[in-house]
């Protein structure tokens, strides 16, 4: 088939790469399944009245969804929100795994430094100071990991936005407040992860710890 180009459009996210007349489509294709129908009201028609008219015209087809431009944007944003929800769930799973890793790391650290902790206790360090030492070590590990994850995530986010810029993702939004909250929660998680190892370090017998090989 030979066609005459009637125009060139730059945005193809809604109507696709090319557009042909309905009569030409019905003549060349056997598929008769419409996925989207765009309606444009005449000049002077109230949008609310147009919507009621369209809803009345498709009332016999309950599977059809009538949307205006705002509703269409909201539905597309809903897909993004679902994706963000999935990413957040994966983030929580990663946090749980990280906390287990911190607990194991601190437990091994206390075991390997049993003699050093005993010597510190012998020269005057209190049990409270030992617990604080272990807690601060845990907080440093958690916050450092969170900052590293934020930096890597921002890098991937910038790269992804630039790669998808031709598809319409032209704006990069950095949720600074949420990232600060995540950093603070990482420090709190570090404190919680240090409860067991810190208590174990504080309860070490001083003489047995000094003699530990």
C-alpha positions as a Markdown table, in Angstrom:
| # | Residue | x | y | z |
|---|---|---|---|---|
| 1 | Unk | 0.0 | 0.0 | 0.0 |
| 2 | Unk | 1.2 | 3.5 | -0.8 |
| 3 | Unk | 0.2 | 6.4 | 1.5 |
| 4 | Unk | 0.7 | 10.1 | 1.5 |
| 5 | Unk | 2.2 | 11.5 | 4.7 |
| 6 | Unk | -0.2 | 14.0 | 6.1 |
| 7 | Unk | 1.8 | 15.2 | 9.1 |
| 8 | Unk | 4.5 | 14.2 | 11.6 |
| 9 | Unk | 3.9 | 14.2 | 15.4 |
| 10 | Unk | 6.6 | 14.2 | 18.0 |
| 11 | Unk | 4.7 | 12.6 | 20.9 |
| 12 | Unk | 3.8 | 9.0 | 20.2 |
| 13 | Unk | 3.1 | 7.7 | 23.7 |
| 14 | Unk | -0.7 | 8.0 | 23.3 |
| 15 | Unk | -1.4 | 7.3 | 19.6 |
| 16 | Unk | 1.6 | 5.1 | 18.7 |
| 17 | Unk | 4.2 | 5.5 | 16.0 |
| 18 | Unk | 1.8 | 6.1 | 13.1 |
| 19 | Unk | -1.9 | 7.0 | 12.6 |
| 20 | Unk | -4.1 | 6.0 | 9.6 |
| 21 | Unk | -7.8 | 6.6 | 8.8 |
| 22 | Unk | -10.4 | 4.3 | 10.3 |
| 23 | Unk | -11.6 | 3.2 | 6.9 |
| 24 | Unk | -8.1 | 2.3 | 5.8 |
| 25 | Unk | -7.6 | 0.3 | 9.0 |
| 26 | Unk | -10.8 | -1.6 | 8.5 |
| 27 | Unk | -9.8 | -2.4 | 5.0 |
| 28 | Unk | -6.3 | -3.7 | 5.8 |
| 29 | Unk | -6.7 | -5.3 | 9.2 |
| 30 | Unk | -9.1 | -8.0 | 10.5 |
| 31 | Unk | -8.7 | -7.1 | 14.2 |
| 32 | Unk | -11.6 | -5.1 | 15.6 |
| 33 | Unk | -10.7 | -4.6 | 19.2 |
| 34 | Unk | -10.5 | -0.9 | 20.3 |
| 35 | Unk | -8.4 | -0.2 | 23.3 |
| 36 | Unk | -8.9 | 3.5 | 23.5 |
| 37 | Unk | -11.4 | 6.0 | 22.0 |
| 38 | Unk | -10.6 | 9.7 | 22.2 |
| 39 | Unk | -13.5 | 12.2 | 22.3 |
| 40 | Unk | -13.2 | 15.9 | 21.6 |
| 41 | Unk | -16.1 | 18.2 | 22.5 |
| 42 | Unk | -17.3 | 20.9 | 20.2 |
| 43 | Unk | -16.6 | 24.5 | 21.1 |
| 44 | Unk | -18.8 | 25.7 | 24.0 |
| 45 | Unk | -19.7 | 22.2 | 25.3 |
| 46 | Unk | -19.3 | 22.0 | 29.1 |
| 47 | Unk | -16.9 | 19.1 | 30.0 |
| 48 | Unk | -19.3 | 17.8 | 32.6 |
| 49 | Unk | -22.1 | 17.6 | 30.1 |
| 50 | Unk | -19.8 | 15.9 | 27.6 |
| 51 | Unk | -18.8 | 13.3 | 30.1 |
| 52 | Unk | -22.4 | 12.6 | 31.0 |
| 53 | Unk | -23.2 | 12.2 | 27.3 |
| 54 | Unk | -20.3 | 9.8 | 26.7 |
| 55 | Unk | -21.2 | 7.7 | 29.8 |
| 56 | Unk | -24.7 | 7.5 | 28.6 |
| 57 | Unk | -23.6 | 6.3 | 25.2 |
| 58 | Unk | -21.4 | 3.5 | 26.7 |
| 59 | Unk | -23.8 | 2.5 | 29.5 |
| 60 | Unk | -24.5 | -0.8 | 27.8 |
| 61 | Unk | -20.8 | -1.7 | 28.1 |
| 62 | Unk | -19.8 | -1.9 | 31.8 |
| 63 | Unk | -16.3 | -2.9 | 31.0 |
| 64 | Unk | -15.5 | 0.5 | 29.5 |
| 65 | Unk | -14.0 | 3.2 | 31.7 |
| 66 | Unk | -14.7 | 6.9 | 30.9 |
| 67 | Unk | -12.0 | 9.3 | 31.9 |
| 68 | Unk | -11.1 | 12.9 | 31.4 |
| 69 | Unk | -7.6 | 14.2 | 31.0 |
| 70 | Unk | -7.2 | 14.5 | 34.8 |
| 71 | Unk | -8.5 | 11.0 | 35.4 |
| 72 | Unk | -6.2 | 9.6 | 32.8 |
| 73 | Unk | -3.2 | 11.2 | 34.4 |
| 74 | Unk | -4.3 | 10.0 | 37.8 |
| 75 | Unk | -4.6 | 6.4 | 36.5 |
| 76 | Unk | -1.1 | 6.5 | 35.0 |
| 77 | Unk | 0.2 | 7.9 | 38.2 |
| 78 | Unk | -1.4 | 5.0 | 40.0 |
| 79 | Unk | 0.7 | 2.6 | 38.1 |
| 80 | Unk | 3.8 | 4.5 | 39.2 |
| 81 | Unk | 2.6 | 4.4 | 42.8 |
| 82 | Unk | 2.2 | 0.6 | 42.6 |
| 83 | Unk | 5.7 | 0.4 | 41.3 |
| 84 | Unk | 6.9 | 2.5 | 44.2 |
| 85 | Unk | 5.0 | 0.3 | 46.6 |
| 86 | Unk | 6.8 | -2.7 | 45.3 |
| 87 | Unk | 10.2 | -1.0 | 45.6 |
| 88 | Unk | 9.4 | 0.0 | 49.1 |
| 89 | Unk | 8.5 | -3.6 | 50.1 |
| 90 | Unk | 11.8 | -4.7 | 48.6 |
| 91 | Unk | 13.5 | -2.0 | 50.5 |
| 92 | Unk | 12.0 | -3.2 | 53.8 |
| 93 | Unk | 13.1 | -6.7 | 53.0 |
| 94 | Unk | 16.7 | -5.4 | 52.3 |
| 95 | Unk | 16.6 | -3.5 | 55.6 |
| 96 | Unk | 15.7 | -6.7 | 57.5 |
| 97 | Unk | 18.5 | -8.6 | 55.8 |
| 98 | Unk | 20.9 | -5.7 | 56.6 |
| 99 | Unk | 19.9 | -5.8 | 60.3 |
| 100 | Unk | 20.6 | -9.5 | 60.5 |
| 101 | Unk | 24.0 | -8.8 | 58.9 |
| 102 | Unk | 24.8 | -6.0 | 61.5 |
| 103 | Unk | 23.8 | -8.3 | 64.4 |
| 104 | Unk | 26.1 | -11.0 | 63.1 |
| 105 | Unk | 28.9 | -8.6 | 62.5 |
| 106 | Unk | 28.7 | -7.1 | 66.0 |
| 107 | Unk | 28.4 | -10.5 | 67.6 |
| 108 | Unk | 31.6 | -11.6 | 65.8 |
| 109 | Unk | 33.2 | -8.3 | 66.7 |
| 110 | Unk | 32.5 | -8.8 | 70.4 |
| 111 | Unk | 33.8 | -12.4 | 70.3 |
| 112 | Unk | 37.0 | -11.4 | 68.6 |
| 113 | Unk | 37.6 | -8.5 | 70.9 |
| 114 | Unk | 36.8 | -10.3 | 74.1 |
| 115 | Unk | 40.3 | -9.7 | 75.5 |
| 116 | Unk | 40.3 | -6.0 | 74.6 |
| 117 | Unk | 36.9 | -5.5 | 76.2 |
| 118 | Unk | 38.1 | -7.2 | 79.3 |
| 119 | Unk | 41.2 | -4.9 | 79.5 |
| 120 | Unk | 39.0 | -1.8 | 79.0 |
| 121 | Unk | 36.7 | -3.0 | 81.8 |
| 122 | Unk | 39.8 | -3.6 | 84.0 |
| 123 | Unk | 41.1 | 0.0 | 83.6 |
| 124 | Unk | 37.8 | 1.5 | 84.5 |
| 125 | Unk | 35.2 | 1.3 | 81.7 |
| 126 | Unk | 31.7 | 0.7 | 83.0 |
| 127 | Unk | 29.2 | -1.7 | 81.5 |
| 128 | Unk | 27.1 | 1.3 | 80.4 |
| 129 | Unk | 30.1 | 2.6 | 78.4 |
| 130 | Unk | 30.7 | -0.8 | 76.9 |
| 131 | Unk | 27.1 | -0.9 | 75.7 |
| 132 | Unk | 27.4 | 2.6 | 74.3 |
| 133 | Unk | 30.6 | 1.7 | 72.5 |
| 134 | Unk | 28.9 | -1.2 | 70.7 |
| 135 | Unk | 25.8 | 0.8 | 70.0 |
| 136 | Unk | 27.7 | 3.6 | 68.4 |
| 137 | Unk | 29.6 | 1.1 | 66.3 |
| 138 | Unk | 26.3 | -0.3 | 65.1 |
| 139 | Unk | 24.9 | 3.1 | 64.3 |
| 140 | Unk | 28.0 | 4.0 | 62.3 |
| 141 | Unk | 27.7 | 0.8 | 60.2 |
| 142 | Unk | 24.0 | 1.4 | 59.6 |
| 143 | Unk | 24.2 | 5.1 | 58.7 |
| 144 | Unk | 27.3 | 4.5 | 56.5 |
| 145 | Unk | 25.4 | 1.7 | 54.7 |
| 146 | Unk | 22.3 | 4.0 | 54.3 |
| 147 | Unk | 24.4 | 6.9 | 52.9 |
| 148 | Unk | 26.1 | 4.6 | 50.5 |
| 149 | Unk | 22.8 | 3.1 | 49.4 |
| 150 | Unk | 21.3 | 6.6 | 49.0 |
| 151 | Unk | 24.3 | 7.7 | 46.8 |
| 152 | Unk | 24.1 | 4.6 | 44.6 |
| 153 | Unk | 20.3 | 5.0 | 44.3 |
| 154 | Unk | 20.5 | 8.6 | 43.3 |
| 155 | Unk | 23.1 | 7.7 | 40.7 |
| 156 | Unk | 20.9 | 5.0 | 39.2 |
| 157 | Unk | 17.9 | 7.3 | 39.4 |
| 158 | Unk | 19.6 | 10.1 | 37.5 |
| 159 | Unk | 20.9 | 7.6 | 34.9 |
| 160 | Unk | 17.4 | 6.1 | 34.5 |
| 161 | Unk | 15.7 | 9.5 | 34.1 |
| 162 | Unk | 18.2 | 10.6 | 31.5 |
| 163 | Unk | 17.8 | 7.3 | 29.6 |
| 164 | Unk | 14.0 | 7.7 | 29.6 |
| 165 | Unk | 13.9 | 11.4 | 28.9 |
| 166 | Unk | 12.9 | 10.7 | 25.2 |
| 167 | Unk | 9.9 | 8.8 | 26.5 |
| 168 | Unk | 8.6 | 11.8 | 28.4 |
| 169 | Unk | 10.3 | 11.5 | 31.8 |
| 170 | Unk | 11.9 | 14.9 | 31.6 |
| 171 | Unk | 11.8 | 15.8 | 35.3 |
| 172 | Unk | 14.0 | 14.4 | 38.1 |
| 173 | Unk | 12.4 | 14.6 | 41.6 |
| 174 | Unk | 14.6 | 13.9 | 44.5 |
| 175 | Unk | 12.6 | 13.2 | 47.7 |
| 176 | Unk | 15.0 | 14.9 | 50.1 |
| 177 | Unk | 12.7 | 14.7 | 53.1 |
| 178 | Unk | 12.1 | 11.0 | 52.7 |
| 179 | Unk | 15.8 | 10.3 | 52.3 |
| 180 | Unk | 16.5 | 12.2 | 55.5 |
| 181 | Unk | 13.9 | 10.1 | 57.3 |
| 182 | Unk | 15.4 | 6.9 | 55.9 |
| 183 | Unk | 18.8 | 8.0 | 57.2 |
| 184 | Unk | 17.4 | 8.7 | 60.6 |
| 185 | Unk | 15.6 | 5.3 | 60.6 |
| 186 | Unk | 18.9 | 3.6 | 59.6 |
| 187 | Unk | 20.5 | 5.1 | 62.8 |
| 188 | Unk | 17.6 | 3.9 | 64.9 |
| 189 | Unk | 17.7 | 0.5 | 63.3 |
| 190 | Unk | 21.4 | 0.4 | 64.2 |
| 191 | Unk | 20.6 | 1.0 | 67.8 |
| 192 | Unk | 18.0 | -1.8 | 67.8 |
| 193 | Unk | 20.4 | -4.2 | 66.1 |
| 194 | Unk | 23.1 | -3.5 | 68.8 |
| 195 | Unk | 20.8 | -4.5 | 71.7 |
| 196 | Unk | 21.9 | -8.1 | 71.9 |
| 197 | Unk | 25.6 | -7.7 | 71.1 |
| 198 | Unk | 25.9 | -4.7 | 73.5 |
| 199 | Unk | 24.3 | -6.6 | 76.3 |
| 200 | Unk | 26.6 | -9.6 | 75.7 |
| 201 | Unk | 29.7 | -7.4 | 75.7 |
| 202 | Unk | 28.7 | -5.6 | 78.9 |
| 203 | Unk | 28.1 | -8.9 | 80.7 |
| 204 | Unk | 31.5 | -10.4 | 80.0 |
| 205 | Unk | 33.4 | -11.5 | 83.1 |
| 206 | Unk | 36.5 | -9.2 | 83.4 |
| 207 | Unk | 39.0 | -11.9 | 84.5 |
| 208 | Unk | 37.8 | -14.5 | 82.0 |
| 209 | Unk | 37.8 | -11.9 | 79.2 |
| 210 | Unk | 41.4 | -10.9 | 80.0 |
| 211 | Unk | 42.5 | -14.5 | 80.0 |
| 212 | Unk | 40.6 | -15.2 | 76.8 |
| 213 | Unk | 42.8 | -16.4 | 73.9 |
